[in-house]
Amino acid sequence: LAANTPETLALLLACAGLGAVFASASPDFGADAAAARFAQLAPRALFAQVGYLYGGTRFDTAAVRLRERLGGAAAVALPYPGLAGGEPEGFGSWESFLGDGGEPELRDLPFDHPLYVLFSSGTTGVPKALVHRAGGALLTHMKELCLHCDVRPGDVVLYFTTCGWMMWNWLVSALACGATVVLYDGSPAHPHDLALLELAARHGVTLFGTSARYIHGLAAAGASPRDRYDLARLRTVASTGSPLSPSGFRYVYERVKEDVHLASISGGTDIVGCFMLGVPTLPVVEGEIQ
């Protein structure tokens, strides 16, 4: 039950270096939904936020009940920005877990060593565990990010996602392209509809990723980011989650930025990657996936 915070990203990188298997779910998963997934793995450790913010309101997670459902696995409470510390019974603190720090331990592992487990949606029964290998996932993500999304060293990537969606794993791999990643957790419309694009302008984001629903929502609200923010560094806008309508394409070029590569993309948990992506060297046709 991890939020999209630096600590969660650090955990994934640490697991990759040690050869441990990583699996995540977003904080809004209930105990039953999370246990249906994680119990299949018999995890040795649980890292979880015990609370999170959404739309300015605090919500508690099912971390304590999840630990009980997992047979009392060793547990560590992750910090969350803007919320006071404090660990529930049975949970250690993040600071104690880190100890005195020091150099990370890295192991020489085979190409096919398992890196993370993702889960199917569970709409047709118990969620199915899908194991992804380190080498294959990294090559897939670098091909998609560097070639299809034109991510270069020094770029800044912001993709609105949670740790329960495969796009989070995809976002983290932008580090392998030499890019910086911007992590955002919570409502994309708080404290206002353009909070994400305001953040993109502030950090000089070059790849901005979101959902078609978000773009359609901004269009319906008549929002005009180009009139409010400096998006000079923005080169690519990626849209996924559902098809982007022709009017959604027109909105991006008319109200966001006229000279971006707009990529309507489609991916899947089973491949922790994309089935269809953009092509930076070809024209963009509204309503179509390149």
GROMACS .gro file of N, CA, C and O in nm, residues 21 23 34 36 43 53-54 57 60 71 73 87 94 120 126 140 178 183-184 196 199 210 227 250 289:
model
  100
   21VAL      N    1   1.218  -0.942  -0.503
   21VAL     CA    2   1.103  -0.920  -0.590
   21VAL      C    3   1.013  -0.813  -0.528
   21VAL      O    4   0.981  -0.818  -0.410
   23ALA      N    5   0.651  -0.583  -0.534
   23ALA     CA    6   0.512  -0.576  -0.577
   23ALA      C    7   0.446  -0.461  -0.503
   23ALA      O    8   0.476  -0.438  -0.385
   34ALA      N    9  -0.596  -0.602  -0.141
   34ALA     CA   10  -0.451  -0.612  -0.132
   34ALA      C   11  -0.407  -0.752  -0.092
   34ALA      O   12  -0.311  -0.807  -0.148
   36ALA      N   13  -0.564  -1.031  -0.143
   36ALA     CA   14  -0.588  -1.125  -0.253
   36ALA      C   15  -0.470  -1.127  -0.349
   36ALA      O   16  -0.445  -1.227  -0.416
   43PRO      N   17   0.493  -1.260   0.114
   43PRO     CA   18   0.601  -1.162   0.126
   43PRO      C   19   0.672  -1.167   0.260
   43PRO      O   20   0.610  -1.196   0.363
   53LEU      N   21  -0.316   1.157   0.154
   53LEU     CA   22  -0.402   1.272   0.126
   53LEU      C   23  -0.459   1.261  -0.014
   53LEU      O   24  -0.389   1.224  -0.108
   54TYR      N   25  -0.586   1.295  -0.026
   54TYR     CA   26  -0.648   1.302  -0.158
   54TYR      C   27  -0.748   1.418  -0.157
   54TYR      O   28  -0.839   1.421  -0.074
   57THR      N   29  -0.791   1.594   0.179
   57THR     CA   30  -0.850   1.520   0.291
   57THR      C   31  -0.764   1.399   0.324
   57THR      O   32  -0.715   1.330   0.234
   60ASP      N   33  -0.713   0.695   0.586
   60ASP     CA   34  -0.629   0.589   0.641
   60ASP      C   35  -0.628   0.471   0.546
   60ASP      O   36  -0.726   0.441   0.479
   71GLY      N   37  -0.008  -1.270   0.778
   71GLY     CA   38   0.057  -1.352   0.879
   71GLY      C   39   0.162  -1.280   0.960
   71GLY      O   40   0.257  -1.343   1.010
   73ALA      N   41   0.383  -1.027   0.861
   73ALA     CA   42   0.511  -1.002   0.795
   73ALA      C   43   0.579  -0.881   0.858
   73ALA      O   44   0.515  -0.791   0.912
   87GLU      N   45   0.405   0.534   1.405
   87GLU     CA   46   0.388   0.400   1.348
   87GLU      C   47   0.289   0.321   1.432
   87GLU      O   48   0.296   0.322   1.556
   94TRP      N   49   1.053   0.419   0.913
   94TRP     CA   50   1.138   0.425   0.794
   94TRP      C   51   1.282   0.464   0.833
   94TRP      O   52   1.378   0.408   0.782
  120SER      N   53  -0.333  -0.896  -1.238
  120SER     CA   54  -0.448  -0.867  -1.322
  120SER      C   55  -0.557  -0.801  -1.238
  120SER      O   56  -0.549  -0.798  -1.114
  126VAL      N   57  -0.982  -1.445  -0.877
  126VAL     CA   58  -0.871  -1.394  -0.797
  126VAL      C   59  -0.768  -1.329  -0.889
  126VAL      O   60  -0.736  -1.383  -0.995
  140THR      N   61   1.247  -0.331  -2.264
  140THR     CA   62   1.118  -0.287  -2.316
  140THR      C   63   1.092  -0.141  -2.283
  140THR      O   64   1.053  -0.061  -2.370
  178GLY      N   65   1.852   0.844  -1.831
  178GLY     CA   66   1.924   0.963  -1.787
  178GLY      C   67   1.832   1.079  -1.757
  178GLY      O   68   1.877   1.194  -1.750
  183LEU      N   69   0.747   1.294  -0.918
  183LEU     CA   70   0.648   1.207  -0.857
  183LEU      C   71   0.533   1.291  -0.802
  183LEU      O   72   0.555   1.390  -0.732
  184TYR      N   73   0.411   1.251  -0.834
  184TYR     CA   74   0.292   1.324  -0.789
  184TYR      C   75   0.194   1.223  -0.731
  184TYR      O   76   0.164   1.121  -0.793
  196LEU      N   77  -0.156   1.975  -1.222
  196LEU     CA   78  -0.052   1.893  -1.283
  196LEU      C   79   0.031   1.973  -1.382
  196LEU      O   80   0.154   1.962  -1.387
  199LEU      N   81   0.261   2.212  -1.216
  199LEU     CA   82   0.380   2.140  -1.170
  199LEU      C   83   0.475   2.114  -1.286
  199LEU      O   84   0.597   2.126  -1.272
  210THR      N   85  -0.057   1.150  -1.901
  210THR     CA   86  -0.182   1.156  -1.829
  210THR      C   87  -0.283   1.063  -1.895
  210THR      O   88  -0.248   0.983  -1.981
  227ASP      N   89  -0.210   2.962  -2.179
  227ASP     CA   90  -0.226   3.103  -2.144
  227ASP      C   91  -0.181   3.133  -2.002
  227ASP      O   92  -0.168   3.250  -1.964
  250ARG      N   93  -0.741   1.797  -3.074
  250ARG     CA   94  -0.748   1.938  -3.109
  250ARG      C   95  -0.729   2.027  -2.986
  250ARG      O   96  -0.662   2.130  -2.991
  289ILE      N   97  -0.391   0.632  -3.321
  289ILE     CA   98  -0.265   0.593  -3.259
  289ILE      C   99  -0.164   0.571  -3.370
  289ILE      O  100  -0.194   0.499  -3.465
   0.00000   0.00000   0.00000
